[in-house]
mmCIF file of C-alpha atoms in Angstrom:
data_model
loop_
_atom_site.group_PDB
_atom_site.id
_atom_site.type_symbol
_atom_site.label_atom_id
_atom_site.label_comp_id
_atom_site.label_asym_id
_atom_site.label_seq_id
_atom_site.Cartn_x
_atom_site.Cartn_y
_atom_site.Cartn_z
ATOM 1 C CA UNK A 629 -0.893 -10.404 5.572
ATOM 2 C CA UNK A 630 -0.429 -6.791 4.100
ATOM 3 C CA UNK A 631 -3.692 -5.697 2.514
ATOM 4 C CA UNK A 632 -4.413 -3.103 -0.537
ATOM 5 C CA UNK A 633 -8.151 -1.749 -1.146
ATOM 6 C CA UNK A 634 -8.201 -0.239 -4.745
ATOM 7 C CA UNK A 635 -11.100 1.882 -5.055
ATOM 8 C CA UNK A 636 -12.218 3.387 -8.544
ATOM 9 C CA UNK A 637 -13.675 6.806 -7.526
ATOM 10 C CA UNK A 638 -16.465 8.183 -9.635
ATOM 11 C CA UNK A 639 -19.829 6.547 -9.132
ATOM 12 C CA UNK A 640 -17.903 4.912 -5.889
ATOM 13 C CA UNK A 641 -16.555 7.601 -3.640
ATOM 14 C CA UNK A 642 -17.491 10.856 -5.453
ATOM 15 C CA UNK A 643 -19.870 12.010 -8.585
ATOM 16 C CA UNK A 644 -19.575 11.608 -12.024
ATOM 17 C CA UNK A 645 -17.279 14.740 -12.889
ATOM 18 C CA UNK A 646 -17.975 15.285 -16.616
ATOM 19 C CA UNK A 647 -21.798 14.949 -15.985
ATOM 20 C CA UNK A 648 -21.725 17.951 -13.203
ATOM 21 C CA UNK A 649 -19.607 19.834 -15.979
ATOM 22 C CA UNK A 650 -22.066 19.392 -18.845
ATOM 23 C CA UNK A 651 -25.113 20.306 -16.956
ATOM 24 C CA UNK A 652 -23.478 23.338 -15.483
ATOM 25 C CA UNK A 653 -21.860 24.150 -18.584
ATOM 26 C CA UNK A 654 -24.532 23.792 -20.395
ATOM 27 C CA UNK A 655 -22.876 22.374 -23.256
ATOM 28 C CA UNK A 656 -24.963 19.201 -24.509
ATOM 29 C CA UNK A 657 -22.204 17.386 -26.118
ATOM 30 C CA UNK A 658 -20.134 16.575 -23.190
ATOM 31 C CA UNK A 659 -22.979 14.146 -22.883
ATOM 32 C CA UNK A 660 -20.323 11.371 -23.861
ATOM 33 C CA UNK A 661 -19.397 8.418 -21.867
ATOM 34 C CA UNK A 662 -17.284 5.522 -22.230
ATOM 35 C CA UNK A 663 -20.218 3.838 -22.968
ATOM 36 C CA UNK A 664 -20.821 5.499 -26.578
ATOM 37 C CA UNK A 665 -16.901 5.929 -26.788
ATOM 38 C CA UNK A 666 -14.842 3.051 -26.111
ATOM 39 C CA UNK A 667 -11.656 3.902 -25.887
ATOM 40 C CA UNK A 668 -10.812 6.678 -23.229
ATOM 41 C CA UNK A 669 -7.954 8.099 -25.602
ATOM 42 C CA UNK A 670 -10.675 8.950 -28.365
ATOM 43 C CA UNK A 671 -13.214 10.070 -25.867
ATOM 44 C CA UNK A 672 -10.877 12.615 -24.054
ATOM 45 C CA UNK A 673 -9.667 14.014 -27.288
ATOM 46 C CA UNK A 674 -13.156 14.586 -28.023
ATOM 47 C CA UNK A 675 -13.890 16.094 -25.079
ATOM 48 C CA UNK A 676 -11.194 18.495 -25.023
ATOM 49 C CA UNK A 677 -11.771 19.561 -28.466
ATOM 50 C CA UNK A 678 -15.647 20.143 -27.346
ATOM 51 C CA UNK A 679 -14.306 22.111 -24.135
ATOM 52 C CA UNK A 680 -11.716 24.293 -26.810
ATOM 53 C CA UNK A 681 -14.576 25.184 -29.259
ATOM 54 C CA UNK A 682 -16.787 26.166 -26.281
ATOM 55 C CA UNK A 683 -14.016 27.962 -24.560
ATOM 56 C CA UNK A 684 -14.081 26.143 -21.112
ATOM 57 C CA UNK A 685 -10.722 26.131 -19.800
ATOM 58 C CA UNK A 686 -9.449 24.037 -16.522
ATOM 59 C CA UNK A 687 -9.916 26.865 -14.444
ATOM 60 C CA UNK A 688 -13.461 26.966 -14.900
ATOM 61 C CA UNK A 689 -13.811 22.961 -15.055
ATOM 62 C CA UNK A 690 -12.482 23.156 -11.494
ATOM 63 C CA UNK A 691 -14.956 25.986 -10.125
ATOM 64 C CA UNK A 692 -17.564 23.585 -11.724
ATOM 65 C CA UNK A 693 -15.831 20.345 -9.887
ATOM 66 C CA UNK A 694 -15.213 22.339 -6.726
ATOM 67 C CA UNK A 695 -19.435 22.964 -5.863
ATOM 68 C CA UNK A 696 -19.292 19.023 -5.429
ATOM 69 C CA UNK A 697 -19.098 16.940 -2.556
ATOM 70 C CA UNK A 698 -18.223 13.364 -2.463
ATOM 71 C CA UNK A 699 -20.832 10.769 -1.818
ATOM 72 C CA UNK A 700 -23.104 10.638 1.215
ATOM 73 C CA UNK A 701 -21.142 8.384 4.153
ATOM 74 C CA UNK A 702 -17.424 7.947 0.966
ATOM 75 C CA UNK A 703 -15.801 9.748 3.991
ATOM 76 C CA UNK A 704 -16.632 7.387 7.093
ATOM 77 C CA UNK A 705 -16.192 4.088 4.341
ATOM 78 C CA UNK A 706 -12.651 5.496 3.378
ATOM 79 C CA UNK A 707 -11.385 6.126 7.174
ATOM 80 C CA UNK A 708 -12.927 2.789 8.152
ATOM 81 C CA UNK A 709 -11.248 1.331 5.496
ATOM 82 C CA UNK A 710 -7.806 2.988 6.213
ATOM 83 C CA UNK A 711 -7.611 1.462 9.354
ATOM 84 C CA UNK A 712 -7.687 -1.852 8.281
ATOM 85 C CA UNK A 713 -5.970 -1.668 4.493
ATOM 86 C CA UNK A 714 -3.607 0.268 2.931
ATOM 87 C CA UNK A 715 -6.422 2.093 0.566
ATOM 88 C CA UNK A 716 -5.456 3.239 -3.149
ATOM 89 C CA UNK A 717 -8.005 5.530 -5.531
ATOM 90 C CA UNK A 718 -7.297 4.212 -8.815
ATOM 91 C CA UNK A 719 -8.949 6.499 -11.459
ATOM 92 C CA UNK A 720 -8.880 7.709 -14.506
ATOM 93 C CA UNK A 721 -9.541 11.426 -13.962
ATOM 94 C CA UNK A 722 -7.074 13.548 -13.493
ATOM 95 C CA UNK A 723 -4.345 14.915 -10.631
ATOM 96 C CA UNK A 724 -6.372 18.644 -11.411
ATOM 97 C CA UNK A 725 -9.547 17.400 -11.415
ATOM 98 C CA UNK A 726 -9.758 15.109 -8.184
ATOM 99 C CA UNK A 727 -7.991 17.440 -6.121
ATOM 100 C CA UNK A 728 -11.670 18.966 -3.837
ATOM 101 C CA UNK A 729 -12.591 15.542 -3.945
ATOM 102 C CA UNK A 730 -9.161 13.828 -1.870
ATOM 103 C CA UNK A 731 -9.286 16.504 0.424
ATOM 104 C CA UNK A 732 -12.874 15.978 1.602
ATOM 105 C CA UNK A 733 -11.441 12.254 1.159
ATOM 106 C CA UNK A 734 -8.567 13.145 3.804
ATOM 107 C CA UNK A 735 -5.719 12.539 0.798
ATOM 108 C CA UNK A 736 -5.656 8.789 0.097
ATOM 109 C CA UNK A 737 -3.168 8.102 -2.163
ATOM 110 C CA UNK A 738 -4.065 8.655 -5.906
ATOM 111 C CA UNK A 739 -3.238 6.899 -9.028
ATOM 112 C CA UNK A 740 -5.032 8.904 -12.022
ATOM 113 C CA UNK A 741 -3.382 11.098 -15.226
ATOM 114 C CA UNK A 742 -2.248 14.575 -15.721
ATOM 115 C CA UNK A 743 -4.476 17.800 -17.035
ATOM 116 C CA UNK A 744 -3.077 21.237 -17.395
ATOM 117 C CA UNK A 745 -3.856 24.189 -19.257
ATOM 118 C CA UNK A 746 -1.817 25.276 -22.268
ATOM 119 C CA UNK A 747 -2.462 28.236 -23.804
ATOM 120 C CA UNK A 748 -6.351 27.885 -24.795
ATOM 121 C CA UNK A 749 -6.776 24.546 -24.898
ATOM 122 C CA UNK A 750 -6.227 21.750 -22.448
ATOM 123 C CA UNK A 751 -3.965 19.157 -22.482
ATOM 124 C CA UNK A 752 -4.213 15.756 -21.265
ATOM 125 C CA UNK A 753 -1.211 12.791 -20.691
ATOM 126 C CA UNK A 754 -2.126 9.592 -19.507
ATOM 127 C CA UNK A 755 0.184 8.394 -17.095
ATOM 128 C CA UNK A 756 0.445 4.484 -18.721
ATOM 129 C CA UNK A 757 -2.306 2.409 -20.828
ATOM 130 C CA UNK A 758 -4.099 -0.052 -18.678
ATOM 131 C CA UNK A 759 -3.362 2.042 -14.923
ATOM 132 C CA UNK A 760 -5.779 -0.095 -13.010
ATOM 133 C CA UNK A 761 -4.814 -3.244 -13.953
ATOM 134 C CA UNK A 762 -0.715 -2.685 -13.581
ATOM 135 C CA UNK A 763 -1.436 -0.793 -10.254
ATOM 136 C CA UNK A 764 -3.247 -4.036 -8.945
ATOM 137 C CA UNK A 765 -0.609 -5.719 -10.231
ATOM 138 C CA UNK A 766 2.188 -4.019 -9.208
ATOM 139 C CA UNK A 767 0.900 -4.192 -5.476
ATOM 140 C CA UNK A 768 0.740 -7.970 -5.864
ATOM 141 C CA UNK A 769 4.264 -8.041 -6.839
ATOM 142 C CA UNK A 770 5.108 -5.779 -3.673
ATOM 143 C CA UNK A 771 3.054 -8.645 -1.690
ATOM 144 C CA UNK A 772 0.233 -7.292 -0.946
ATOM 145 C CA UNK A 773 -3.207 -9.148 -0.875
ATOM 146 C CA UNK A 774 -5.651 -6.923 -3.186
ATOM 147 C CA UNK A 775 -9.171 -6.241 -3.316
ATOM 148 C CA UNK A 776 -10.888 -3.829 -5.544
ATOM 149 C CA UNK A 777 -14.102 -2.321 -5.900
ATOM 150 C CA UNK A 778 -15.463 -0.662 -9.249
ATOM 151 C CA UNK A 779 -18.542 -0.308 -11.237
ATOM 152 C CA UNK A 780 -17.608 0.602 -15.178
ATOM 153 C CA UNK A 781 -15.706 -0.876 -17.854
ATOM 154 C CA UNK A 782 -12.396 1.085 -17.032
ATOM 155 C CA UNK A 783 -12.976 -1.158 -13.709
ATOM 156 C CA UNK A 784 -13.029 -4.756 -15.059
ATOM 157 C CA UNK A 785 -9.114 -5.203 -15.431
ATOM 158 C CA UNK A 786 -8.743 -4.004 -12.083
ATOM 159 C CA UNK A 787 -11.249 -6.167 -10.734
ATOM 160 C CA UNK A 788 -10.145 -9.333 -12.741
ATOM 161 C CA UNK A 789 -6.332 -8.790 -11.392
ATOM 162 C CA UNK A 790 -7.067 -8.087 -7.896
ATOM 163 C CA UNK A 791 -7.295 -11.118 -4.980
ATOM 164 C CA UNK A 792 -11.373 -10.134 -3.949
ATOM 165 C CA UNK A 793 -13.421 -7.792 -6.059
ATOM 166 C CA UNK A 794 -16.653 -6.785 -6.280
ATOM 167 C CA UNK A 795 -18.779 -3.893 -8.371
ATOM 168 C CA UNK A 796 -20.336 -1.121 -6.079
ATOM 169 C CA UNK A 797 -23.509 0.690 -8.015
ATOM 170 C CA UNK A 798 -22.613 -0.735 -11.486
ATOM 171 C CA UNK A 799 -25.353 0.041 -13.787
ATOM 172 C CA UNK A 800 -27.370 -3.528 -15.170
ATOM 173 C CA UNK A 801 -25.681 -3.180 -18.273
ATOM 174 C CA UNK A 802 -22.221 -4.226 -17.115
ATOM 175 C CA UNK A 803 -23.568 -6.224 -14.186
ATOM 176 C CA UNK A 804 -25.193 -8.225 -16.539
ATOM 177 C CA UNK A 805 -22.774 -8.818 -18.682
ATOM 178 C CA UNK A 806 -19.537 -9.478 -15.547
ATOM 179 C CA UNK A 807 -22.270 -11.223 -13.058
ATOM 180 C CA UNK A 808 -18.864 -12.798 -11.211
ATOM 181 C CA UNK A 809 -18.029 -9.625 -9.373
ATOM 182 C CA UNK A 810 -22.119 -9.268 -7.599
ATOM 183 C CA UNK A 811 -23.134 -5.774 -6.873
ATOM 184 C CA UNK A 812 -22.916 -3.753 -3.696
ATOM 185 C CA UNK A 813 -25.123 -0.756 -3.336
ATOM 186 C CA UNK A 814 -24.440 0.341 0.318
ATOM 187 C CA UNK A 815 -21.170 1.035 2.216
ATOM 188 C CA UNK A 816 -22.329 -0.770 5.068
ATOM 189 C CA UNK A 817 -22.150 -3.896 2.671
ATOM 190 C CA UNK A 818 -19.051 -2.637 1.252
ATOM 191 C CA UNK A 819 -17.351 -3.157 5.180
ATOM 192 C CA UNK A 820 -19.394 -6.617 5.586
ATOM 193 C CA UNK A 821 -17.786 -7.993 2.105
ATOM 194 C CA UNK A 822 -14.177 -6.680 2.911
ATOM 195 C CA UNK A 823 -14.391 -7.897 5.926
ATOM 196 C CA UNK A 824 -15.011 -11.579 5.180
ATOM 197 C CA UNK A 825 -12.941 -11.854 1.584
ATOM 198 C CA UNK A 826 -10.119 -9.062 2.090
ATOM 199 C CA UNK B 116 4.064 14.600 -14.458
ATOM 200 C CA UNK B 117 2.474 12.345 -11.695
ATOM 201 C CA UNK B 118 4.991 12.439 -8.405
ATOM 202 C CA UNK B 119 5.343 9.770 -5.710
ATOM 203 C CA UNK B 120 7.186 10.917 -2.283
ATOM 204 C CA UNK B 121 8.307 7.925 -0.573
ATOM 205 C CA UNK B 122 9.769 8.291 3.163
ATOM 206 C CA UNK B 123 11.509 6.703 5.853
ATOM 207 C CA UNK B 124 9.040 6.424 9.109
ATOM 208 C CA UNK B 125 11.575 5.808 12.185
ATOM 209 C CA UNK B 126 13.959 9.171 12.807
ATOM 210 C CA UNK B 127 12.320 11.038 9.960
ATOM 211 C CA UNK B 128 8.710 11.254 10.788
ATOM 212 C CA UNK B 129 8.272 9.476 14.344
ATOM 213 C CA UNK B 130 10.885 8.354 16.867
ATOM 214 C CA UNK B 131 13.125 5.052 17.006
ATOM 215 C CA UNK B 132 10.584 2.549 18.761
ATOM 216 C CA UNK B 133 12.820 0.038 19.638
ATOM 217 C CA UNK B 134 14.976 2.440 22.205
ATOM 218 C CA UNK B 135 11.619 3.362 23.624
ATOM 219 C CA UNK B 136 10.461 0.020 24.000
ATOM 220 C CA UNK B 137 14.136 -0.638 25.355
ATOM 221 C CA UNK B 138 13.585 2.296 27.745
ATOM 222 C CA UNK B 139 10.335 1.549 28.848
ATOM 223 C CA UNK B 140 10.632 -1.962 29.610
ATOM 224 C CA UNK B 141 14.573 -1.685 31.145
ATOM 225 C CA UNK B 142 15.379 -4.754 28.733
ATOM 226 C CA UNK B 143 18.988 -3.573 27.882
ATOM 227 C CA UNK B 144 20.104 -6.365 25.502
ATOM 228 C CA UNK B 145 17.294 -4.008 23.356
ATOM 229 C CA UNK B 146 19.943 -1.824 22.436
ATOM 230 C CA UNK B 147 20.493 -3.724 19.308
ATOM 231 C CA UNK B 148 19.891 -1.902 15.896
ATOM 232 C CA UNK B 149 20.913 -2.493 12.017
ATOM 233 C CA UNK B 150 24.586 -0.780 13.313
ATOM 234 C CA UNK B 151 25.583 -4.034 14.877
ATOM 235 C CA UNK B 152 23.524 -6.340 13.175
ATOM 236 C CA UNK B 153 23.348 -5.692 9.562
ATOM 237 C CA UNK B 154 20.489 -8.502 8.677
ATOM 238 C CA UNK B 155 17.241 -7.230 9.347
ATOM 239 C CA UNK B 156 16.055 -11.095 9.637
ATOM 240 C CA UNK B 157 18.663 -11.782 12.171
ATOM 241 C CA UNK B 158 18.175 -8.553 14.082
ATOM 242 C CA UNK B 159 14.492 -9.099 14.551
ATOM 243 C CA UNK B 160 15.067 -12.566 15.022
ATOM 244 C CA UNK B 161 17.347 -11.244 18.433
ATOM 245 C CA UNK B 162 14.675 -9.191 19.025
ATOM 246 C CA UNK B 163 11.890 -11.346 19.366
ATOM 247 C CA UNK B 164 13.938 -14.265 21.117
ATOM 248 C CA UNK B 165 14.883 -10.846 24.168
ATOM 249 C CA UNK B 166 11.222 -10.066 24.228
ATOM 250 C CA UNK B 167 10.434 -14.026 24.826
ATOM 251 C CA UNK B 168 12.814 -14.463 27.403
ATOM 252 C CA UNK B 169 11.159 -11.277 29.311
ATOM 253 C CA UNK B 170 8.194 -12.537 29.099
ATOM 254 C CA UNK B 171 7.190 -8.561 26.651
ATOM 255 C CA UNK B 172 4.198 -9.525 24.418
ATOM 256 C CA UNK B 173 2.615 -7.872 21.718
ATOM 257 C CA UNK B 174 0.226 -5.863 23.597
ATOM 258 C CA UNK B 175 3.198 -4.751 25.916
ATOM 259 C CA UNK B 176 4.945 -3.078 22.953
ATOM 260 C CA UNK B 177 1.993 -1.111 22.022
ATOM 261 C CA UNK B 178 1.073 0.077 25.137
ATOM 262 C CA UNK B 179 4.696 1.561 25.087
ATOM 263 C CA UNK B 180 4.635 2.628 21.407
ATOM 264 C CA UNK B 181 1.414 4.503 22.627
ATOM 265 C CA UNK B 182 3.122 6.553 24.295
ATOM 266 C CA UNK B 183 5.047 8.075 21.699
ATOM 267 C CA UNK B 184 4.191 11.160 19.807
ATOM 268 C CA UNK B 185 5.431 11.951 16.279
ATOM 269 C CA UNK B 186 8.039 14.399 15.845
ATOM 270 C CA UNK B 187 7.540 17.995 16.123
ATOM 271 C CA UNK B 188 6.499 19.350 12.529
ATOM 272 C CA UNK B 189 5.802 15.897 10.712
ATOM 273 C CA UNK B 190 2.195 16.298 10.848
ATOM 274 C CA UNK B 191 2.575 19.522 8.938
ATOM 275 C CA UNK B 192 5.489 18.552 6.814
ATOM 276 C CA UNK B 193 3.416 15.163 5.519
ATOM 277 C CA UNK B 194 0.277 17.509 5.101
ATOM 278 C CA UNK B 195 2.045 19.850 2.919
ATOM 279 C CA UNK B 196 3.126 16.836 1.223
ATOM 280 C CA UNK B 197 0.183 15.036 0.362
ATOM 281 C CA UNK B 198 -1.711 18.239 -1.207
ATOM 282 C CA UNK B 199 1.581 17.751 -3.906
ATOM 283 C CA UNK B 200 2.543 14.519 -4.198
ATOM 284 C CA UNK B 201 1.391 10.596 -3.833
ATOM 285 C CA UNK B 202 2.835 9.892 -0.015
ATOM 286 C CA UNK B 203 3.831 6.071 0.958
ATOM 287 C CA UNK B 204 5.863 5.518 4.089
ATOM 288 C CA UNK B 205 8.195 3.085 3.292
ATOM 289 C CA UNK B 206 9.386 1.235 6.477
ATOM 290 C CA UNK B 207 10.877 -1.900 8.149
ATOM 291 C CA UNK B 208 8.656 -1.692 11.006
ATOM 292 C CA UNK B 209 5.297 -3.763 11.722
ATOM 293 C CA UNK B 210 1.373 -2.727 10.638
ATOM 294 C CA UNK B 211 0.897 -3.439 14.659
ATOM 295 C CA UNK B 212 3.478 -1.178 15.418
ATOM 296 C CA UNK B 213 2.994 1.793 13.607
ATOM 297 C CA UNK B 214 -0.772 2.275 13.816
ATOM 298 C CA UNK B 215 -0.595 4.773 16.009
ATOM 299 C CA UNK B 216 1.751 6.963 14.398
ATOM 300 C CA UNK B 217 -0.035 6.436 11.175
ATOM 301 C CA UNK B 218 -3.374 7.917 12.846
ATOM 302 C CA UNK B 219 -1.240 11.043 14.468
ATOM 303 C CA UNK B 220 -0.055 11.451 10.496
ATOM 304 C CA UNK B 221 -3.508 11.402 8.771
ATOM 305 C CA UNK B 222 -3.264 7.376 7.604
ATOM 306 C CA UNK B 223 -0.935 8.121 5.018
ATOM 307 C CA UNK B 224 -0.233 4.734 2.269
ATOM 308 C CA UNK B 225 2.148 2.284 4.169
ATOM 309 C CA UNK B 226 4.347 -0.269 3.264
ATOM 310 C CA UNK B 227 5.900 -2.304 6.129
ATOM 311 C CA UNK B 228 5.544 -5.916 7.338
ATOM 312 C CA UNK B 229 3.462 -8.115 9.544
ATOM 313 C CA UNK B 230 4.129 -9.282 13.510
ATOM 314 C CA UNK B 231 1.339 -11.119 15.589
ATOM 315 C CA UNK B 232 1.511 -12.627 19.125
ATOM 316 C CA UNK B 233 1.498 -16.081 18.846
ATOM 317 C CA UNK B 234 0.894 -17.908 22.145
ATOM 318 C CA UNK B 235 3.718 -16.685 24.063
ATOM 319 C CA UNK B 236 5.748 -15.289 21.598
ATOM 320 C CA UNK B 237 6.140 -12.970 18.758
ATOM 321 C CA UNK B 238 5.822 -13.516 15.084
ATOM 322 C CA UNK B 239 6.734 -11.908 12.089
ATOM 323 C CA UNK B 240 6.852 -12.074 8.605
ATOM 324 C CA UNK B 241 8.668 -9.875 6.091
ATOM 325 C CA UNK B 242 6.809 -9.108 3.396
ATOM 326 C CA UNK B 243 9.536 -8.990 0.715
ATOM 327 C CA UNK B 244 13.352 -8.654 0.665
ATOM 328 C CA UNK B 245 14.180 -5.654 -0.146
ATOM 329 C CA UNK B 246 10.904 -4.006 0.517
ATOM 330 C CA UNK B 247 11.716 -0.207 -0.074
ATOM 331 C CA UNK B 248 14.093 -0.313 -3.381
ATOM 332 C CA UNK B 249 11.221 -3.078 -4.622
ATOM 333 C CA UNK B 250 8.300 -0.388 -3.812
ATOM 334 C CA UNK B 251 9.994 2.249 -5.591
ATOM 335 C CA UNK B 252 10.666 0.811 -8.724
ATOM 336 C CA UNK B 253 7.235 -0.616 -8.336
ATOM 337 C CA UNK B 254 5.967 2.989 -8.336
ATOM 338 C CA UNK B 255 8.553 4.054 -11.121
ATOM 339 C CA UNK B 256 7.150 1.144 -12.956
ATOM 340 C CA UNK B 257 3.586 3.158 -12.580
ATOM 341 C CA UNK B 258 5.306 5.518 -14.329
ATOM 342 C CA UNK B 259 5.655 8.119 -11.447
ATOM 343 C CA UNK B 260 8.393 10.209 -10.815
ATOM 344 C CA UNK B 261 9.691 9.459 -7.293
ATOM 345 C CA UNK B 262 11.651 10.939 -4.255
ATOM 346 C CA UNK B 263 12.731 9.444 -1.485
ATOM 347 C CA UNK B 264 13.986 10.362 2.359
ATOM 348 C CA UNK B 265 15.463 8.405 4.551
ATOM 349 C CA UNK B 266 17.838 8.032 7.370
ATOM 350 C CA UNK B 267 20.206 5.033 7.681
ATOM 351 C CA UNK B 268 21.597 2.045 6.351
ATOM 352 C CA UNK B 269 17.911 -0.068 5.228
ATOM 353 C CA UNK B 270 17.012 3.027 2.814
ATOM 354 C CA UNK B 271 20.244 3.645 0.862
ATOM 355 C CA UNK B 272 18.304 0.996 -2.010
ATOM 356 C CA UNK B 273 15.239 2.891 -2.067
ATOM 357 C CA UNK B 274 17.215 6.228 -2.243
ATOM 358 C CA UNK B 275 19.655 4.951 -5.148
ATOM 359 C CA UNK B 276 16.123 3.775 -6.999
ATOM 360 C CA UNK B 277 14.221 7.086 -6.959
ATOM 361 C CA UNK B 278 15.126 9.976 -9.440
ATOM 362 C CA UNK B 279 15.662 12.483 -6.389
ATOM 363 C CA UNK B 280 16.708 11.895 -2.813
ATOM 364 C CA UNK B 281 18.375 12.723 0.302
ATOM 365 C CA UNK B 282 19.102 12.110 3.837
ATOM 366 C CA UNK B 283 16.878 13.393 6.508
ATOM 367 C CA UNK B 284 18.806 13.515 9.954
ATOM 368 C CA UNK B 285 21.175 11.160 9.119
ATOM 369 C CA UNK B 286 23.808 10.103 11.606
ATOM 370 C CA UNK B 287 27.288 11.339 11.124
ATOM 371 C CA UNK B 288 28.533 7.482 9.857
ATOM 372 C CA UNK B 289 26.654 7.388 6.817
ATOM 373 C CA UNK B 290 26.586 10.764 5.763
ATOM 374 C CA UNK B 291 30.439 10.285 5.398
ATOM 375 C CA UNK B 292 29.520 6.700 3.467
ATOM 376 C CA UNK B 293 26.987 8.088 1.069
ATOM 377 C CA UNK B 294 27.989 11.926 0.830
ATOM 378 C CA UNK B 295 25.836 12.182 -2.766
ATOM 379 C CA UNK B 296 22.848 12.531 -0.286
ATOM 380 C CA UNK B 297 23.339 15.444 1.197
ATOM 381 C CA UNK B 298 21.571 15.746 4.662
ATOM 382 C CA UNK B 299 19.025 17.867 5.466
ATOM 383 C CA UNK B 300 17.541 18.447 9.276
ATOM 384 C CA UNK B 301 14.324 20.467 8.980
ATOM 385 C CA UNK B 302 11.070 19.455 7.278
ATOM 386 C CA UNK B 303 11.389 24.001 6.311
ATOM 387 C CA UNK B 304 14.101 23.032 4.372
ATOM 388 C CA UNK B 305 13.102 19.223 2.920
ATOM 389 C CA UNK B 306 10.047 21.388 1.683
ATOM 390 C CA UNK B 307 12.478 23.362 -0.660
ATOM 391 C CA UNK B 308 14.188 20.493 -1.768
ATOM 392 C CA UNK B 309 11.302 18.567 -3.126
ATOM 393 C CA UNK B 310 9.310 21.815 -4.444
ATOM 394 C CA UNK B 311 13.252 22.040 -6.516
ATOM 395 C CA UNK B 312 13.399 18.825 -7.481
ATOM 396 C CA UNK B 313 11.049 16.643 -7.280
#
C-alpha cells in the first residue's frame, strides 16, 4: 500500500514564524493569530498592511526567519518518516518564508502559498482556498493511504480528509473542542502512532 | 507561482534495473522491456512468472539493485532542483525497488507502485492506471505549475499533461515519434531549460 504523511509545519516541525517576527520586530500588533482572526485571507491582509506601515519588507522578515531552527529532534522524525512514507509539509506559510526551515528539513516536498516583494509592500497569493484538505484529497485520488498530523484550525480539514490523523501539541482549546484526533506531544509517540494506524 | 518538477526515475536519474537484474542474475528471457511489450501489466506479469521459474526472490533483486549507483550528476542536478521547485519522481518501478536510489538522491517525494514476496513468488500491485499523467494533473489540480522529464514510451501522458516538458536521453525511436519534446542529454543543460521555462 503506497503511504502519504501530511505534516502541517509550524508548532509541528518548526516555530511559529509570525511570533519570532513580532518579538524581534518589535512591533506589538503582529500579535494576531488565527485565533482572533478567522479567516487567513483577512488576517494576512492585516498583517501585511501592519508590516507596510512599519516598513518591514520580506527581506528583513527572512533575516528574522533565518536566526530559527526547526524543532528539537523535527529532523530525525522527518528522515525516519521518509523512509517509510512518502512525507508532504502542507502549510500555509509561504514558498519565501519556509525556505531555512526545508533545508534544515533536508527539502521535503512543500505545499504552502506565494510571498514576494513589490515595490514597498508585500504581496501575498494563495495558491487555492482549502490547500490542506484538496492536497489530502488529491493524494487519495492518486491512491495513496493518508495520514496527517496537525495542531490548529487550518489543520482540521486536513485531518478530517486524511485515512489516520492525529493533533501533535494542539493547544486545549482546539483539543477540546476536536477530542477525535487525541494529542501527541513527543516524536517518539508520533513514530509509535504511525506505525500502528499508517 | 508555486512549481512542481515531476521526473522520470529509470535512464534519467538512476540506471535501467531490469538489465542489471538481467545481467546479474544471467536470466536472459529478462531482456524484455515496454519496446516489445507495450502493457505494463503484461510485461511485469512476464517478469514475475521468469523470476518464479528461476527460483529470483525479492531479496535477490535488491541485493542486485544494491549494487547500482545513480547516475553521474543526478544527485546534484535533483539538489539544484529541490532548492526551486516541488520534486516528485514519477515512476513505474516498485517502493522495494527504488529505496536505495531514493536514499543516494536525498528521499525525494515518490510515486511508484507496490511488489512483495509472497511465499515463493512475487507480487505486485499497480497503484493506478495511468499513474504519471494522473499525478500530474493531480498536482495541476493543486494549482501548481508543472514540468516534466522523461525518457520513453510510459511518460509521453505525463509529459503531454504538464505545461513544460522534454525528453531527457531519449532513445533515437521516440524522439523521431514525439519530436515536440526536444531531447536534452545533460542535467547542465536540463538546468537551463527549466530556469527558461518552467
Amino acid at each position: 500500500m503506497s503511504k502519504a504523511l501530511c505534516l502541517d509545519m509550524e508548532g509541528v516541525l518548526t516555530p511559529e514564524i509570525w511570533l519570532h517576527v513580532r518579538d524581534r520586530s518589535g512591533i506589538q500588533e503582529l500579535n494576531l493569530t488565527t485565533r482572533e482572526v478567522k479567516d487567513y485571507r483577512e488576517l494576512m491582509d492585516r498583517r501585511v498592511e501592519i508590516c507596510a506601515r512599519h516598513g518591514l519588507a520580506l527581506a528583513d522578515i527572512q533575516r528574522y526567519i533565518a536566526e530559527l531552527e526547526i524543532l528539537p529532534g523535527a529532523r530525525d522524525f522527518v528522515d525516519w518518516a521518509r523512509e517509510r512514507y512518502q512525507v508532504f509539509i502542507l502549510s500555509d506559510t509561504f514558498y519565501a518564508f519556509a525556505d531555512n526551515f526545508m533545508r534544515q528539513l533536508g527539502r521535503p516536498a512543500l505545499f504552502c502559498h506565494d510571498i514576494f516583494q513589490d515595490a514597498g509592500r508585500l504581496r501575498y497569493t494563495l495558491r487555492q482556498e482549502n490547500p490542506k484538505q484538496k492536497a489530502v484529497e488529491a493524494l487519495r485520488g492518486l491512491n495513496f493511504r493518508v495520514g496527517a498530523v496537525g495542531d490548529s484550525y487550518n489543520d482540521i480539514h486536513m485531518l478530517r480528509a486524511a485515512h489516520t490523523a492525529t493533533f501533535f501539541r494542539a493547544p486545549d482549546g482546539i483539543r477540546a473542542e476536536f477530542p477525535e484526533y487525541g494529542n501527541l506531544t513527543e516524536y517518539k509517540d508520533l513514530k509509535i502512532f504511525l506505525s500502528e494506524n499508517l
